[in-house]
Amino acid sequence: GGSHKGILITLGGADMDNQGLEIVMKLAPHLQANEEIIYACTADKVGLEQAINGIAPWKDRITVLHRPSLSDYVQNCRLAVCAGGVTSLELVALGMPVNVLVVADNQRQGALALARSGWCHVHEDLNSLIYAVRMQLMPVPGAGGAYPSGKNPIDLQGPERVVHAMISLSREWFQQ
């Protein structure tokens, strides 16, 4: 696939029921030209087989990886969908536009704190998530192919802001 045209979808260890595949299947028909989905499937062998079979119509634009090291794939993605665990913090720290789906009660507080600080979008249900990601995938009219998820300027202070925000959020989490 092309540089920074991927959409990373991973719900981590909490996705034993393969909810990530449902997200992939709902987004696949709406991919823009030259976009692809990288789906990090954490389901068991049956769930992995379901994922591979499910994406068959889009096999040239969707890659299914079974429990991969995400660091090998993040650099080629411009947008991520993940659960509200540690991966969401890692993706935010890398400056990736992130959509978090809260899949467990223990993720809600941290995900909402990240969202309040402007680091991600949080969704409590699949329909909200799918709608938001579809809107983020649409090119901005008159912006030469730019995407809503890429409108924020990048400067050299980004990593410092992320670290300060994460320290602040950590204090907020532990105080509650």
PDB file of C-alpha atoms in Angstrom:
ATOM      1  CA  GLY A   1       0.000   0.000   0.000  1.00  0.00           C
ATOM      2  CA  GLY A   2       0.871   3.658  -0.241  1.00  0.00           C
ATOM      3  CA  SER A   3       2.643   5.718   2.370  1.00  0.00           C
ATOM      4  CA  HIS A   4       0.412   6.693   5.299  1.00  0.00           C
ATOM      5  CA  LYS A   5      -2.739   5.448   3.639  1.00  0.00           C
ATOM      6  CA  GLY A   6      -3.492   2.668   6.087  1.00  0.00           C
ATOM      7  CA  ILE A   7      -6.124   2.501   8.751  1.00  0.00           C
ATOM      8  CA  LEU A   8      -4.974   0.438  11.713  1.00  0.00           C
ATOM      9  CA  ILE A   9      -7.687  -1.492  13.534  1.00  0.00           C
ATOM     10  CA  THR A  10      -6.836  -3.308  16.732  1.00  0.00           C
ATOM     11  CA  LEU A  11      -8.929  -3.949  19.801  1.00  0.00           C
ATOM     12  CA  GLY A  12      -6.165  -5.832  21.574  1.00  0.00           C
ATOM     13  CA  GLY A  13      -6.540  -8.693  23.989  1.00  0.00           C
ATOM     14  CA  ALA A  14     -10.060  -7.583  24.892  1.00  0.00           C
ATOM     15  CA  ASP A  15     -11.301  -8.573  21.425  1.00  0.00           C
ATOM     16  CA  MET A  16     -11.727 -12.302  21.842  1.00  0.00           C
ATOM     17  CA  ASP A  17     -15.174 -12.069  20.196  1.00  0.00           C
ATOM     18  CA  ASN A  18     -13.652 -10.499  17.045  1.00  0.00           C
ATOM     19  CA  GLN A  19     -15.466  -7.171  17.270  1.00  0.00           C
ATOM     20  CA  GLY A  20     -12.591  -5.666  15.294  1.00  0.00           C
ATOM     21  CA  LEU A  21     -13.672  -7.732  12.302  1.00  0.00           C
ATOM     22  CA  GLU A  22     -17.112  -6.140  12.464  1.00  0.00           C
ATOM     23  CA  ILE A  23     -15.444  -2.711  12.289  1.00  0.00           C
ATOM     24  CA  VAL A  24     -13.313  -3.819   9.334  1.00  0.00           C
ATOM     25  CA  MET A  25     -16.352  -5.140   7.476  1.00  0.00           C
ATOM     26  CA  LYS A  26     -18.326  -1.926   8.019  1.00  0.00           C
ATOM     27  CA  LEU A  27     -15.454   0.320   6.903  1.00  0.00           C
ATOM     28  CA  ALA A  28     -14.195  -1.730   3.944  1.00  0.00           C
ATOM     29  CA  PRO A  29     -16.856  -0.587   1.446  1.00  0.00           C
ATOM     30  CA  HIS A  30     -16.023   3.049   2.242  1.00  0.00           C
ATOM     31  CA  LEU A  31     -12.256   3.009   1.669  1.00  0.00           C
ATOM     32  CA  GLN A  32     -10.967   5.846  -0.511  1.00  0.00           C
ATOM     33  CA  ALA A  33      -8.691   5.186  -3.491  1.00  0.00           C
ATOM     34  CA  ASN A  34      -5.330   3.722  -2.459  1.00  0.00           C
ATOM     35  CA  GLU A  35      -6.394   3.240   1.170  1.00  0.00           C
ATOM     36  CA  GLU A  36      -6.009   0.003   3.006  1.00  0.00           C
ATOM     37  CA  ILE A  37      -6.913  -1.485   6.354  1.00  0.00           C
ATOM     38  CA  ILE A  38      -4.451  -3.252   8.586  1.00  0.00           C
ATOM     39  CA  TYR A  39      -6.434  -5.416  10.992  1.00  0.00           C
ATOM     40  CA  ALA A  40      -4.526  -6.759  13.980  1.00  0.00           C
ATOM     41  CA  CYS A  41      -6.731  -9.708  14.909  1.00  0.00           C
ATOM     42  CA  THR A  42      -6.354 -11.066  18.432  1.00  0.00           C
ATOM     43  CA  ALA A  43      -9.087 -13.686  18.218  1.00  0.00           C
ATOM     44  CA  ASP A  44      -8.412 -17.410  18.424  1.00  0.00           C
ATOM     45  CA  LYS A  45      -7.773 -19.577  15.329  1.00  0.00           C
ATOM     46  CA  VAL A  46     -11.492 -19.774  14.520  1.00  0.00           C
ATOM     47  CA  GLY A  47     -11.803 -15.978  14.746  1.00  0.00           C
ATOM     48  CA  LEU A  48      -8.697 -15.539  12.603  1.00  0.00           C
ATOM     49  CA  GLU A  49     -10.178 -17.842   9.963  1.00  0.00           C
ATOM     50  CA  GLN A  50     -13.438 -15.837  10.089  1.00  0.00           C
ATOM     51  CA  ALA A  51     -11.444 -12.647   9.543  1.00  0.00           C
ATOM     52  CA  ILE A  52      -9.502 -14.045   6.601  1.00  0.00           C
ATOM     53  CA  ASN A  53     -12.676 -15.360   4.981  1.00  0.00           C
ATOM     54  CA  GLY A  54     -14.642 -12.205   5.771  1.00  0.00           C
ATOM     55  CA  ILE A  55     -12.226  -9.830   4.068  1.00  0.00           C
ATOM     56  CA  ALA A  56     -11.941 -11.971   0.915  1.00  0.00           C
ATOM     57  CA  PRO A  57     -13.758  -9.430  -1.311  1.00  0.00           C
ATOM     58  CA  TRP A  58     -11.196  -6.788  -0.277  1.00  0.00           C
ATOM     59  CA  LYS A  59      -8.113  -8.999   0.151  1.00  0.00           C
ATOM     60  CA  ASP A  60      -6.056  -6.625  -1.996  1.00  0.00           C
ATOM     61  CA  ARG A  61      -6.858  -3.722   0.381  1.00  0.00           C
ATOM     62  CA  ILE A  62      -7.150  -5.390   3.788  1.00  0.00           C
ATOM     63  CA  THR A  63      -4.343  -7.143   5.575  1.00  0.00           C
ATOM     64  CA  VAL A  64      -5.228  -9.440   8.474  1.00  0.00           C
ATOM     65  CA  LEU A  65      -2.390 -10.002  10.922  1.00  0.00           C
ATOM     66  CA  HIS A  66      -2.651 -12.369  13.863  1.00  0.00           C
ATOM     67  CA  ARG A  67      -1.358 -10.758  17.056  1.00  0.00           C
ATOM     68  CA  PRO A  68       1.381  -8.765  15.298  1.00  0.00           C
ATOM     69  CA  SER A  69       3.931  -6.369  16.692  1.00  0.00           C
ATOM     70  CA  LEU A  70       2.140  -3.134  15.813  1.00  0.00           C
ATOM     71  CA  SER A  71       5.362  -1.135  15.642  1.00  0.00           C
ATOM     72  CA  ASP A  72       6.032  -2.694  12.239  1.00  0.00           C
ATOM     73  CA  TYR A  73       2.783  -1.288  10.806  1.00  0.00           C
ATOM     74  CA  VAL A  74       1.960   1.973  12.598  1.00  0.00           C
ATOM     75  CA  GLN A  75       4.331   4.046  10.470  1.00  0.00           C
ATOM     76  CA  ASN A  76       2.241   3.291   7.369  1.00  0.00           C
ATOM     77  CA  CYS A  77      -1.059   4.335   8.923  1.00  0.00           C
ATOM     78  CA  ARG A  78      -2.736   7.711   9.137  1.00  0.00           C
ATOM     79  CA  LEU A  79      -5.595   6.757  11.434  1.00  0.00           C
ATOM     80  CA  ALA A  80      -6.177   4.157  14.131  1.00  0.00           C
ATOM     81  CA  VAL A  81      -9.121   2.440  15.787  1.00  0.00           C
ATOM     82  CA  CYS A  82      -8.300   0.745  19.062  1.00  0.00           C
ATOM     83  CA  ALA A  83      -9.679  -0.162  22.467  1.00  0.00           C
ATOM     84  CA  GLY A  84      -8.973   2.034  25.476  1.00  0.00           C
ATOM     85  CA  GLY A  85      -5.976   0.152  26.827  1.00  0.00           C
ATOM     86  CA  VAL A  86      -2.241   0.709  26.622  1.00  0.00           C
ATOM     87  CA  THR A  87      -2.230   0.679  22.819  1.00  0.00           C
ATOM     88  CA  SER A  88      -4.345   3.838  22.787  1.00  0.00           C
ATOM     89  CA  LEU A  89      -1.680   5.605  24.878  1.00  0.00           C
ATOM     90  CA  GLU A  90       1.092   4.378  22.586  1.00  0.00           C
ATOM     91  CA  LEU A  91      -0.724   5.533  19.448  1.00  0.00           C
ATOM     92  CA  VAL A  92      -1.499   8.939  20.982  1.00  0.00           C
ATOM     93  CA  ALA A  93       2.156   9.298  21.989  1.00  0.00           C
ATOM     94  CA  LEU A  94       3.111   8.719  18.345  1.00  0.00           C
ATOM     95  CA  GLY A  95       0.794  11.496  17.243  1.00  0.00           C
ATOM     96  CA  MET A  96      -1.615   9.199  15.422  1.00  0.00           C
ATOM     97  CA  PRO A  97      -5.248  10.305  15.106  1.00  0.00           C
ATOM     98  CA  VAL A  98      -7.012   7.746  17.320  1.00  0.00           C
ATOM     99  CA  ASN A  99     -10.602   6.589  17.684  1.00  0.00           C
ATOM    100  CA  VAL A 100     -11.082   4.622  20.882  1.00  0.00           C
ATOM    101  CA  LEU A 101     -13.876   2.104  21.307  1.00  0.00           C
ATOM    102  CA  VAL A 102     -14.474   1.435  24.994  1.00  0.00           C
ATOM    103  CA  VAL A 103     -14.758  -2.355  25.166  1.00  0.00           C
ATOM    104  CA  ALA A 104     -14.331  -2.808  28.914  1.00  0.00           C
ATOM    105  CA  ASP A 105     -15.496  -0.800  31.923  1.00  0.00           C
ATOM    106  CA  ASN A 106     -11.942  -0.367  33.202  1.00  0.00           C
ATOM    107  CA  GLN A 107     -11.019   1.525  29.987  1.00  0.00           C
ATOM    108  CA  ARG A 108     -13.734   4.185  30.148  1.00  0.00           C
ATOM    109  CA  GLN A 109     -12.188   6.574  32.678  1.00  0.00           C
ATOM    110  CA  GLY A 110      -8.769   6.683  31.000  1.00  0.00           C
ATOM    111  CA  ALA A 111     -10.184   6.950  27.489  1.00  0.00           C
ATOM    112  CA  LEU A 112     -12.502   9.792  28.480  1.00  0.00           C
ATOM    113  CA  ALA A 113      -9.609  11.611  30.188  1.00  0.00           C
ATOM    114  CA  LEU A 114      -7.583  11.340  26.963  1.00  0.00           C
ATOM    115  CA  ALA A 115     -10.543  12.635  24.958  1.00  0.00           C
ATOM    116  CA  ARG A 116     -11.112  15.582  27.322  1.00  0.00           C
ATOM    117  CA  SER A 117      -7.501  16.551  26.718  1.00  0.00           C
ATOM    118  CA  GLY A 118      -8.062  16.428  22.968  1.00  0.00           C
ATOM    119  CA  TRP A 119      -5.868  13.416  22.227  1.00  0.00           C
ATOM    120  CA  CYS A 120      -8.489  11.054  20.815  1.00  0.00           C
ATOM    121  CA  HIS A 121     -12.147  10.485  20.037  1.00  0.00           C
ATOM    122  CA  VAL A 122     -13.989   8.068  22.325  1.00  0.00           C
ATOM    123  CA  HIS A 123     -16.944   5.942  21.289  1.00  0.00           C
ATOM    124  CA  GLU A 124     -19.123   3.714  23.423  1.00  0.00           C
ATOM    125  CA  ASP A 125     -20.826   1.927  20.535  1.00  0.00           C
ATOM    126  CA  LEU A 126     -19.935   0.649  17.072  1.00  0.00           C
ATOM    127  CA  ASN A 127     -22.348   2.880  15.152  1.00  0.00           C
ATOM    128  CA  SER A 128     -20.831   6.047  16.615  1.00  0.00           C
ATOM    129  CA  LEU A 129     -17.324   4.761  15.901  1.00  0.00           C
ATOM    130  CA  ILE A 130     -18.076   3.761  12.303  1.00  0.00           C
ATOM    131  CA  TYR A 131     -19.729   7.097  11.551  1.00  0.00           C
ATOM    132  CA  ALA A 132     -16.815   9.087  13.014  1.00  0.00           C
ATOM    133  CA  VAL A 133     -14.160   7.087  11.162  1.00  0.00           C
ATOM    134  CA  ARG A 134     -16.074   7.357   7.877  1.00  0.00           C
ATOM    135  CA  MET A 135     -16.186  11.146   8.302  1.00  0.00           C
ATOM    136  CA  GLN A 136     -12.457  11.212   9.043  1.00  0.00           C
ATOM    137  CA  LEU A 137     -11.741   9.178   5.914  1.00  0.00           C
ATOM    138  CA  MET A 138     -13.479  11.643   3.606  1.00  0.00           C
ATOM    139  CA  PRO A 139     -11.116  14.088   1.864  1.00  0.00           C
ATOM    140  CA  VAL A 140     -11.688  17.735   2.734  1.00  0.00           C
ATOM    141  CA  PRO A 141     -13.132  19.556  -0.313  1.00  0.00           C
ATOM    142  CA  GLY A 142     -10.688  22.055  -1.776  1.00  0.00           C
ATOM    143  CA  ALA A 143      -7.801  20.871   0.409  1.00  0.00           C
ATOM    144  CA  GLY A 144      -5.849  18.995  -2.246  1.00  0.00           C
ATOM    145  CA  GLY A 145      -6.717  15.564  -0.882  1.00  0.00           C
ATOM    146  CA  ALA A 146      -6.120  16.433   2.782  1.00  0.00           C
ATOM    147  CA  TYR A 147      -8.126  14.501   5.348  1.00  0.00           C
ATOM    148  CA  PRO A 148      -9.855  15.809   8.484  1.00  0.00           C
ATOM    149  CA  SER A 149      -7.626  13.603  10.602  1.00  0.00           C
ATOM    150  CA  GLY A 150      -4.566  15.359   9.213  1.00  0.00           C
ATOM    151  CA  LYS A 151      -5.559  19.006   9.641  1.00  0.00           C
ATOM    152  CA  ASN A 152      -3.721  19.607  12.917  1.00  0.00           C
ATOM    153  CA  PRO A 153      -0.291  21.161  12.432  1.00  0.00           C
ATOM    154  CA  ILE A 154       2.708  19.167  13.560  1.00  0.00           C
ATOM    155  CA  ASP A 155       5.560  20.872  15.359  1.00  0.00           C
ATOM    156  CA  LEU A 156       8.611  19.748  17.245  1.00  0.00           C
ATOM    157  CA  GLN A 157       6.853  20.211  20.600  1.00  0.00           C
ATOM    158  CA  GLY A 158       4.368  17.378  20.002  1.00  0.00           C
ATOM    159  CA  PRO A 159       6.179  14.657  21.958  1.00  0.00           C
ATOM    160  CA  GLU A 160       6.730  17.019  24.893  1.00  0.00           C
ATOM    161  CA  ARG A 161       3.015  17.939  24.943  1.00  0.00           C
ATOM    162  CA  VAL A 162       2.056  14.264  24.841  1.00  0.00           C
ATOM    163  CA  VAL A 163       4.358  13.391  27.746  1.00  0.00           C
ATOM    164  CA  HIS A 164       3.046  16.294  29.842  1.00  0.00           C
ATOM    165  CA  ALA A 165      -0.550  15.348  29.042  1.00  0.00           C
ATOM    166  CA  MET A 166       0.110  11.711  29.924  1.00  0.00           C
ATOM    167  CA  ILE A 167       1.663  12.693  33.259  1.00  0.00           C
ATOM    168  CA  SER A 168      -1.291  14.949  33.966  1.00  0.00           C
ATOM    169  CA  LEU A 169      -3.759  12.229  32.981  1.00  0.00           C
ATOM    170  CA  SER A 170      -1.960   9.678  35.127  1.00  0.00           C
ATOM    171  CA  ARG A 171      -2.354  11.928  38.148  1.00  0.00           C
ATOM    172  CA  GLU A 172      -6.051  12.382  37.277  1.00  0.00           C
ATOM    173  CA  TRP A 173      -6.582   8.594  36.974  1.00  0.00           C
ATOM    174  CA  PHE A 174      -4.921   7.807  40.304  1.00  0.00           C
ATOM    175  CA  GLN A 175      -6.654  10.585  42.212  1.00  0.00           C
ATOM    176  CA  GLN A 176     -10.132   9.290  41.360  1.00  0.00           C
TER     177      GLN A 176
END
